[in-house]
Amino acid sequence: MASDMMILGKRIKHFRISAGMTLEQLGDAVGVVPSQLSLIENGKREPKLSLLTSIASSLSVTVPELLSTEAPDRRSELEIELERLQQSELYTSLNLPAVRSTKGLTDDALEAIVGLHKEMERRARQSIATPEEARRANTELQAVMREKNNYLPELDQLAEDLVKRTGHESGALMHRTVAEMANLLGFELIFVDDLPSSARSVTDTANGRIYLPPASIPGGHGLRAMALQAMAHRVLGHEKPHTYAEFLKQRLEINYFAAACLMPRSRSVAFLQNAKKERNIAIEDFRDAFGVTHEAAALRFTNLATEHLGLRTHFLRVNQGEGIFRGYANDGLRIPADANGSIEGQVVCRKWPARVAFERTNRTNEFYQYTDTPGGTFWDSTQTGTGEKEVFSISVGVPFDDAKWFRGRDTDNREVSTCPNEACCKIPAEDLTQRWAGNAWPSARMHAHVLSPLPSGTFPGVDDNELFAFLERHANAGA
Ligand SMILES: [Zn+2]
């Protein structure tokens, strides 16, 4: 180890100077020439154990003291750090001269150079967490979840236990019950209108408080889920994520935990098994029974369908004009993906119900469709909705043979999709091409970034200044 040899050299030099000896004097004492000793002190040569033993006894220290891996003082620590940083790939790629830490280099100058090096290293590391890395981590996580049939039984158990402790046994989980759950965990829910703009909720672990946006905002389901997600971080013992993969995994787990509280496993499974027995499974009924959003119910259905209903499924949320926002399949449906396996932002076939549903004039009820694809025939139930800025469709589907368990199986809607074959729906009609090719100039719409790189700050995506000022303000106000 080059750096260990450097530390050893620095320690020998440190103890030699403390003992008031010159290189010559120590050299004489141990029987080597001063130049030899100098090479050792500079970390360029490793001393034999016999020599090390004589050096130790001449300096009145022990061998283990010499071999300690700690830099003997701040100056030595900086010198070792500088050596290491200048040998890094990052620095050598700049083709700049190496600075020698000679006596002429003051401590301040050394501190400044090492500080700049470290900041450069930190920024380089941060910029490696590109959207590319984020997408790769996301794709890997999706593969893991497909492997597990989108089911995390340990989280279900934790969620169900917590809900049970409040005595809640039927119907939708109320705000009051969510607050009670927080109390059981030692937290109080506080609604405020000045949360940092970059945070959805903030937890003050010192004072046991979870700050949430005002209770009066539209879409109360969102609020219960947000509170549950904040609690999930504590229940699951999350620590600060260091990589985008960890960040995404925690996001997935808190979302799962919140959904598992809002739709506890045993009651959800009983509800869905009963619907299956009656051949009348419908996401809208599941949604209404538990008072959640359609998307939450659809996703929750995929958590439980394979293990508890014996059904392989797929889920798609497609934003109109923006492609896939979220997707999952363990039933063989080939969700379009880019070369890296990433599905977000990909355009689905025009014949798929996820897009056909946008063309309907009456969007008040569920849309059902059978679709023949190269990978088999699938049945889907699709609902459209309007978000803050976008129009979207939520589809849940199964292979043809399993449509019999669902409401809407008797639909006459049927499409044939040969995608990814370009002739399916990507190539425009010949006459239109002739008329318009060369005469069209659209201005493209910028897509919202589905994933952004790991932001700086103590927590991903949150401004520390804003966050800490917020906590300070509230901790002092209501205590
Ligand atoms: Zn197509």
Coordinates of C-alpha atoms and ligand atoms in Angstrom, one line a residue:
M1 CA 0.0 0.0 0.0
A2 CA 1.6 3.2 -1.2
S3 CA -0.4 5.4 1.3
D4 CA 0.5 3.1 4.2
M5 CA 4.2 3.5 3.3
M6 CA 3.7 7.3 3.2
I7 CA 2.1 7.3 6.6
L8 CA 5.0 5.1 8.0
G9 CA 7.5 7.5 6.5
K10 CA 5.7 10.5 8.0
R11 CA 5.6 8.8 11.4
I12 CA 9.3 8.0 11.4
K13 CA 10.1 11.6 10.4
H14 CA 7.7 12.9 13.1
F15 CA 9.3 10.9 15.9
R16 CA 12.8 11.6 14.6
I17 CA 12.2 15.4 14.7
S18 CA 10.5 15.1 18.1
A19 CA 13.7 13.3 19.3
G20 CA 15.8 16.2 18.0
M21 CA 17.7 14.0 15.6
T22 CA 18.9 14.8 12.0
L23 CA 18.8 12.3 9.2
E24 CA 22.6 11.7 9.6
Q25 CA 22.3 11.1 13.3
L26 CA 19.5 8.5 12.9
G27 CA 21.3 7.0 9.9
D28 CA 24.5 6.5 12.0
A29 CA 22.5 5.0 14.9
V30 CA 20.8 2.4 12.7
G31 CA 23.6 1.9 10.2
V32 CA 22.1 3.2 6.9
V33 CA 23.1 6.2 4.8
P34 CA 20.9 9.3 5.2
S35 CA 19.7 9.2 1.6
Q36 CA 18.3 5.7 2.2
L37 CA 16.5 6.9 5.3
S38 CA 15.1 9.9 3.3
L39 CA 13.6 7.5 0.8
I40 CA 11.9 5.7 3.6
E41 CA 10.6 8.9 5.2
N42 CA 9.2 10.0 1.8
G43 CA 7.3 6.7 1.4
K44 CA 9.4 5.6 -1.5
R45 CA 11.0 2.6 0.1
E46 CA 9.8 0.0 2.6
P47 CA 12.1 -0.7 5.5
K48 CA 12.8 -4.3 6.5
L49 CA 11.5 -5.3 9.9
S50 CA 15.0 -5.5 11.3
L51 CA 15.7 -1.9 10.3
L52 CA 12.3 -0.8 11.6
T53 CA 13.1 -2.4 14.9
S54 CA 16.4 -0.5 15.2
I55 CA 14.7 2.8 14.2
A56 CA 12.1 2.2 16.8
S57 CA 14.6 1.6 19.6
S58 CA 16.8 4.6 18.5
L59 CA 13.7 6.8 18.7
S60 CA 12.5 5.3 22.0
V61 CA 9.1 4.2 20.5
T62 CA 7.6 0.8 19.9
V63 CA 7.3 -0.8 16.4
P64 CA 3.5 -0.8 16.6
E65 CA 3.6 2.9 17.4
L66 CA 5.6 3.4 14.1
L67 CA 3.2 1.2 12.2
S68 CA 0.0 3.0 13.3
T69 CA -2.1 4.0 10.3
E70 CA -2.8 7.4 11.7
A71 CA -1.1 10.5 10.3
P72 CA 1.1 11.9 13.1
D73 CA -0.1 15.5 12.7
R74 CA -2.3 17.7 10.6
R75 CA 0.5 18.7 8.3
S76 CA 1.4 15.1 7.5
E77 CA -2.3 14.3 7.0
L78 CA -2.6 17.0 4.4
E79 CA 0.6 16.0 2.7
I80 CA -0.6 12.4 2.4
E81 CA -4.0 13.5 1.2
L82 CA -2.4 15.8 -1.4
E83 CA -0.2 12.9 -2.7
R84 CA -3.2 10.7 -3.0
L85 CA -5.4 13.3 -4.7
Q86 CA -2.7 14.2 -7.2
Q87 CA -2.4 10.6 -8.2
S88 CA -6.1 10.2 -8.8
E89 CA -7.3 9.7 -12.3
L90 CA -9.3 12.8 -12.1
Y91 CA -6.3 15.0 -11.5
T92 CA -3.9 13.3 -13.8
S93 CA -6.4 13.6 -16.6
L94 CA -6.0 17.4 -16.3
N95 CA -2.4 17.2 -17.3
L96 CA -1.3 19.8 -14.6
P97 CA 2.0 19.7 -12.7
A98 CA 2.1 17.9 -9.3
V99 CA 2.7 20.2 -6.3
R100 CA 5.4 19.0 -3.9
S101 CA 4.7 19.5 -0.3
T102 CA 8.1 21.1 0.5
K103 CA 8.9 23.3 3.5
G104 CA 8.2 26.4 1.3
L105 CA 4.6 25.4 1.0
T106 CA 2.7 27.0 3.9
D107 CA 0.1 25.1 5.9
D108 CA -2.6 27.5 4.6
A109 CA -1.6 26.9 1.0
L110 CA -1.6 23.2 1.6
E111 CA -5.1 23.3 3.3
A112 CA -6.4 25.4 0.3
I113 CA -5.0 23.0 -2.4
V114 CA -6.3 19.9 -0.6
G115 CA -9.7 21.6 0.0
L116 CA -10.1 22.4 -3.7
H117 CA -9.1 18.9 -4.7
K118 CA -11.7 17.4 -2.4
E119 CA -14.4 19.7 -3.7
M120 CA -13.5 18.8 -7.3
E121 CA -13.7 15.2 -6.4
R122 CA -17.1 15.7 -4.7
R123 CA -18.5 17.5 -7.7
A124 CA -17.2 14.9 -10.1
R125 CA -18.9 12.2 -8.0
Q126 CA -22.1 14.1 -7.9
S127 CA -22.2 14.6 -11.7
I128 CA -21.7 10.8 -12.1
A129 CA -25.2 10.5 -10.6
T130 CA -26.6 11.4 -13.9
P131 CA -30.1 10.8 -15.2
E132 CA -28.4 7.8 -16.9
E133 CA -27.4 6.3 -13.5
A134 CA -30.8 7.1 -12.1
R135 CA -32.6 5.3 -15.0
R136 CA -30.3 2.3 -14.6
A137 CA -31.0 2.1 -10.9
N138 CA -34.8 2.4 -11.6
T139 CA -34.7 -0.3 -14.2
E140 CA -32.8 -2.7 -11.8
L141 CA -35.3 -2.0 -9.1
Q142 CA -38.2 -2.8 -11.5
A143 CA -36.5 -6.1 -12.4
V144 CA -36.2 -7.0 -8.7
M145 CA -39.9 -6.2 -8.1
R146 CA -41.0 -8.3 -11.1
E147 CA -39.0 -11.2 -9.6
K148 CA -41.0 -10.7 -6.4
N149 CA -44.3 -10.4 -8.2
N150 CA -44.4 -6.8 -6.9
Y151 CA -45.1 -8.2 -3.4
L152 CA -43.2 -7.3 -0.2
P153 CA -44.8 -9.4 2.6
E154 CA -42.5 -8.0 5.4
L155 CA -43.8 -4.5 4.7
D156 CA -47.4 -5.8 4.6
Q157 CA -46.9 -7.4 8.0
L158 CA -45.5 -4.2 9.6
A159 CA -48.3 -2.1 8.1
E160 CA -51.1 -4.4 9.1
D161 CA -49.7 -4.6 12.7
L162 CA -49.6 -0.9 13.0
V163 CA -53.2 -0.4 11.7
K164 CA -54.4 -3.2 14.0
R165 CA -53.0 -1.4 17.1
T166 CA -55.3 1.5 16.5
G167 CA -58.3 -0.9 16.5
H168 CA -59.3 0.1 12.9
E169 CA -61.1 -2.8 11.4
S170 CA -63.2 -1.8 8.3
G171 CA -63.7 0.8 5.7
A172 CA -61.4 3.6 4.7
L173 CA -58.6 4.6 7.0
M174 CA -59.5 8.0 8.5
H175 CA -57.3 11.0 9.0
R176 CA -57.9 10.5 12.7
T177 CA -56.6 6.9 12.6
V178 CA -53.5 8.0 10.7
A179 CA -52.9 10.6 13.4
E180 CA -53.3 7.8 16.0
M181 CA -50.8 5.6 14.2
A182 CA -48.3 8.5 14.3
N183 CA -48.9 8.9 18.0
L184 CA -48.2 5.2 18.5
L185 CA -44.8 5.8 16.9
G186 CA -44.2 8.8 19.1
F187 CA -45.0 11.5 16.5
E188 CA -47.6 14.2 16.3
L189 CA -48.9 15.3 12.9
I190 CA -48.8 19.1 12.3
F191 CA -50.3 20.8 9.3
V192 CA -48.5 23.9 8.1
D193 CA -48.6 26.1 5.1
D194 CA -44.9 27.0 4.8
L195 CA -43.2 23.7 4.1
P196 CA -39.9 24.0 2.1
S197 CA -41.0 24.0 -1.5
S198 CA -38.8 21.0 -2.2
A199 CA -40.2 18.8 0.5
R200 CA -43.5 16.9 0.7
S201 CA -43.3 16.4 4.4
V202 CA -40.7 17.1 7.1
T203 CA -40.0 15.0 10.2
D204 CA -38.5 16.6 13.3
T205 CA -37.1 13.5 15.0
A206 CA -35.8 15.5 17.9
N207 CA -39.3 16.8 18.9
G208 CA -41.4 13.9 17.5
R209 CA -43.3 15.9 14.9
I210 CA -44.3 15.3 11.3
Y211 CA -45.1 18.4 9.3
L212 CA -47.5 18.1 6.5
P213 CA -49.1 20.6 4.0
P214 CA -52.5 22.1 5.1
A215 CA -55.3 19.6 5.6
S216 CA -57.5 21.8 3.5
I217 CA -55.8 21.1 0.2
P218 CA -57.8 19.2 -2.4
G219 CA -57.3 15.4 -2.6
G220 CA -57.4 14.3 1.0
H221 CA -56.2 10.8 0.1
G222 CA -52.9 12.3 -0.8
L223 CA -52.5 13.7 2.6
R224 CA -53.1 10.4 4.5
A225 CA -50.6 8.7 2.2
M226 CA -48.0 11.5 2.7
A227 CA -48.3 11.1 6.5
L228 CA -48.0 7.3 6.2
Q229 CA -45.0 7.7 3.9
A230 CA -43.3 10.0 6.4
M231 CA -43.9 7.4 9.2
A232 CA -42.7 4.6 7.0
H233 CA -39.2 6.0 7.0
R234 CA -39.2 5.6 10.8
V235 CA -40.9 2.2 10.9
L236 CA -38.5 0.8 8.3
G237 CA -35.5 2.3 10.0
H238 CA -34.3 4.2 6.8
E239 CA -31.0 5.9 6.9
K240 CA -29.9 8.7 4.7
P241 CA -29.6 7.3 1.1
H242 CA -26.1 7.5 -0.4
T243 CA -26.9 6.4 -3.9
Y244 CA -29.8 6.9 -6.3
A245 CA -30.6 3.2 -6.0
E246 CA -31.0 3.5 -2.3
F247 CA -33.1 6.6 -2.7
L248 CA -35.4 4.9 -5.1
K249 CA -35.7 1.8 -3.0
Q250 CA -36.7 3.8 0.0
R251 CA -39.3 5.7 -2.1
L252 CA -40.7 2.4 -3.3
E253 CA -40.8 1.1 0.3
I254 CA -42.6 4.1 1.8
N255 CA -45.1 4.1 -1.0
Y256 CA -45.7 0.4 -0.5
F257 CA -46.0 0.8 3.2
A258 CA -48.5 3.6 2.9
A259 CA -50.6 1.6 0.4
A260 CA -50.4 -1.4 2.7
C261 CA -51.8 0.7 5.6
L262 CA -54.6 2.2 3.5
M263 CA -55.5 -1.2 2.0
P264 CA -54.3 -3.7 4.6
R265 CA -53.4 -7.1 3.3
S266 CA -55.9 -9.5 5.0
R267 CA -58.9 -7.3 4.3
S268 CA -57.8 -6.5 0.8
V269 CA -57.2 -10.2 0.0
A270 CA -60.6 -11.1 1.5
F271 CA -62.3 -8.4 -0.6
L272 CA -60.5 -9.4 -3.8
Q273 CA -60.9 -13.2 -3.3
N274 CA -64.6 -12.7 -2.8
A275 CA -64.8 -10.6 -6.0
K276 CA -62.9 -13.3 -7.8
K277 CA -65.4 -16.0 -6.6
E278 CA -68.2 -13.9 -8.0
R279 CA -66.2 -13.4 -11.2
N280 CA -66.6 -9.7 -10.7
I281 CA -63.1 -8.2 -9.9
A282 CA -63.1 -4.5 -10.6
I283 CA -60.4 -2.0 -9.6
E284 CA -63.1 0.7 -9.1
D285 CA -64.9 -1.4 -6.4
F286 CA -61.6 -2.1 -4.6
R287 CA -60.8 1.7 -4.8
D288 CA -64.2 2.7 -3.4
A289 CA -64.1 0.1 -0.6
F290 CA -60.9 1.5 0.7
G291 CA -61.3 5.2 -0.2
V292 CA -58.2 5.6 -2.2
T293 CA -57.3 6.9 -5.7
H294 CA -57.8 4.7 -8.7
E295 CA -54.0 4.5 -9.3
A296 CA -53.3 3.5 -5.7
A297 CA -55.9 0.7 -5.9
A298 CA -54.6 -0.5 -9.3
L299 CA -51.0 -0.7 -8.0
R300 CA -52.1 -2.3 -4.8
F301 CA -54.0 -4.9 -6.8
T302 CA -50.7 -5.9 -8.5
N303 CA -49.0 -6.3 -5.1
L304 CA -51.5 -9.0 -4.1
A305 CA -52.8 -10.5 -7.3
T306 CA -50.1 -13.1 -8.0
E307 CA -49.5 -14.4 -4.5
H308 CA -53.0 -14.3 -3.2
L309 CA -55.3 -14.6 -6.3
G310 CA -53.0 -16.6 -8.5
L311 CA -53.2 -14.0 -11.3
R312 CA -50.3 -12.6 -13.3
T313 CA -51.0 -9.0 -14.2
H314 CA -49.8 -5.8 -15.7
F315 CA -50.2 -2.2 -14.8
L316 CA -49.6 0.9 -17.0
R317 CA -50.0 4.6 -16.3
V318 CA -49.6 6.5 -19.6
N319 CA -49.6 10.3 -19.7
Q320 CA -51.2 11.6 -22.9
G321 CA -48.5 13.0 -25.2
E322 CA -45.7 11.9 -22.8
G323 CA -45.7 8.1 -22.9
I324 CA -45.3 5.7 -20.1
F325 CA -45.1 7.3 -16.6
R326 CA -45.1 4.0 -14.7
G327 CA -45.5 0.4 -15.6
Y328 CA -45.2 -3.2 -14.3
A329 CA -45.8 -6.6 -15.9
N330 CA -45.3 -10.2 -14.8
D331 CA -47.8 -11.6 -17.2
G332 CA -45.7 -11.5 -20.4
L333 CA -47.0 -8.2 -21.8
R334 CA -44.1 -6.6 -23.6
I335 CA -44.0 -3.0 -22.3
P336 CA -41.9 -0.9 -24.7
A337 CA -38.5 -0.1 -23.3
D338 CA -35.4 1.6 -24.6
A339 CA -32.0 -0.1 -25.3
N340 CA -31.3 0.0 -21.5
G341 CA -34.6 -1.5 -20.5
S342 CA -36.0 1.7 -19.3
I343 CA -39.8 2.1 -19.9
E344 CA -40.4 5.6 -18.7
G345 CA -41.3 8.0 -21.5
Q346 CA -41.7 5.2 -24.0
V347 CA -44.6 5.5 -26.4
V348 CA -47.0 2.6 -26.2
C349 CA -48.8 1.2 -29.3
R350 CA -51.7 3.3 -30.6
K351 CA -53.9 0.2 -30.5
W352 CA -53.3 -0.5 -26.8
P353 CA -56.2 0.4 -24.5
A354 CA -53.9 2.8 -22.6
R355 CA -54.1 5.0 -25.7
V356 CA -57.4 4.0 -27.3
A357 CA -59.1 5.2 -24.0
F358 CA -58.0 8.8 -24.7
E359 CA -60.0 8.8 -27.9
R360 CA -63.3 8.1 -26.2
T361 CA -65.7 11.0 -25.9
N362 CA -67.3 9.5 -22.8
R363 CA -64.7 8.9 -20.2
T364 CA -66.9 8.6 -17.2
N365 CA -66.7 4.8 -17.0
E366 CA -64.2 2.0 -17.3
F367 CA -63.0 1.1 -20.7
Y368 CA -62.5 -2.6 -21.5
Q369 CA -60.5 -4.1 -24.4
Y370 CA -59.0 -7.3 -25.7
T371 CA -55.7 -6.8 -27.5
D372 CA -54.0 -9.3 -29.7
T373 CA -50.2 -8.8 -29.4
P374 CA -47.2 -10.8 -30.6
G375 CA -46.8 -12.0 -27.0
G376 CA -50.4 -13.2 -26.7
T377 CA -53.9 -11.8 -26.1
F378 CA -54.5 -9.6 -23.1
W379 CA -57.6 -8.1 -21.5
D380 CA -57.5 -4.6 -19.9
S381 CA -59.6 -2.4 -17.8
T382 CA -58.6 1.2 -18.4
Q383 CA -59.7 4.4 -16.7
T384 CA -58.7 7.9 -17.7
G385 CA -58.1 10.8 -15.4
T386 CA -56.8 14.4 -15.2
G387 CA -53.8 15.2 -13.0
E388 CA -52.4 18.7 -12.2
K389 CA -51.2 19.2 -15.7
E390 CA -51.7 16.1 -17.6
V391 CA -54.3 13.7 -18.9
F392 CA -53.5 10.1 -18.1
S393 CA -54.8 6.6 -18.3
I394 CA -54.5 3.8 -15.8
S395 CA -54.7 0.2 -17.1
V396 CA -54.8 -3.0 -15.3
G397 CA -54.8 -6.2 -17.3
V398 CA -54.3 -9.9 -17.4
P399 CA -53.7 -12.6 -20.1
F400 CA -56.8 -13.6 -22.1
D401 CA -57.5 -16.8 -20.0
D402 CA -57.8 -14.8 -16.8
A403 CA -60.2 -12.2 -18.1
K404 CA -63.1 -14.5 -16.9
W405 CA -62.6 -13.3 -13.3
F406 CA -63.1 -9.6 -14.1
R407 CA -66.1 -7.3 -14.7
G408 CA -65.9 -6.2 -18.3
R409 CA -64.8 -9.5 -19.8
D410 CA -67.8 -9.5 -22.1
T411 CA -66.6 -6.4 -24.0
D412 CA -66.7 -6.4 -27.8
N413 CA -63.7 -4.1 -28.0
R414 CA -60.8 -5.8 -29.7
E415 CA -57.7 -4.5 -31.4
V416 CA -54.7 -6.1 -33.1
S417 CA -51.3 -4.7 -32.2
T418 CA -48.1 -5.9 -34.0
C419 CA -45.8 -3.4 -32.3
P420 CA -42.8 -3.2 -32.1
N421 CA -43.3 -3.8 -35.9
E422 CA -43.2 -0.3 -37.3
A423 CA -45.9 -1.1 -39.8
C424 CA -48.3 -1.5 -36.8
C425 CA -48.9 2.1 -36.0
K426 CA -45.7 4.1 -36.4
I427 CA -45.6 4.5 -40.2
P428 CA -48.2 7.1 -41.5
A429 CA -50.4 6.2 -44.5
E430 CA -48.8 6.6 -47.9
D431 CA -51.1 9.3 -49.2
L432 CA -50.6 11.4 -46.0
T433 CA -46.8 11.0 -46.4
Q434 CA -47.0 12.2 -50.0
R435 CA -49.0 15.2 -49.1
W436 CA -47.2 16.4 -46.0
A437 CA -43.6 15.1 -46.0
G438 CA -41.4 18.3 -46.3
N439 CA -44.4 20.6 -45.5
A440 CA -44.6 20.1 -41.7
W441 CA -42.6 21.8 -39.0
P442 CA -43.8 21.1 -35.5
S443 CA -42.4 22.6 -32.4
A444 CA -41.7 19.8 -30.0
R445 CA -43.1 19.8 -26.4
M446 CA -40.5 19.4 -23.7
H447 CA -41.3 16.4 -21.5
A448 CA -41.1 16.7 -17.8
H449 CA -38.1 14.8 -16.5
V450 CA -39.3 11.5 -15.1
L451 CA -36.1 11.1 -13.1
S452 CA -33.5 13.7 -12.1
P453 CA -30.0 13.1 -10.8
L454 CA -29.2 12.8 -7.1
P455 CA -29.4 16.4 -5.9
S456 CA -27.1 17.8 -3.4
G457 CA -28.0 18.7 0.2
T458 CA -28.4 16.5 3.3
F459 CA -31.4 14.8 1.7
P460 CA -31.9 14.2 -2.0
G461 CA -33.8 17.0 -3.6
V462 CA -34.3 19.2 -0.6
D463 CA -32.6 22.5 0.1
D464 CA -30.8 22.3 3.5
N465 CA -31.2 26.0 4.1
E466 CA -34.9 26.0 3.6
L467 CA -35.3 22.8 5.5
F468 CA -33.3 23.8 8.6
A469 CA -34.8 27.3 8.7
F470 CA -38.2 25.7 8.5
L471 CA -37.5 23.3 11.4
E472 CA -36.0 26.1 13.5
R473 CA -39.1 28.3 12.9
H474 CA -41.5 25.6 14.0
A475 CA -39.5 24.0 16.8
N476 CA -39.3 27.4 18.5
A477 CA -42.9 28.4 17.8
G478 CA -45.1 25.7 19.2
A479 CA -42.9 24.0 21.9
Ligands
ZN1 ZN -48.7 -0.4 -32.6

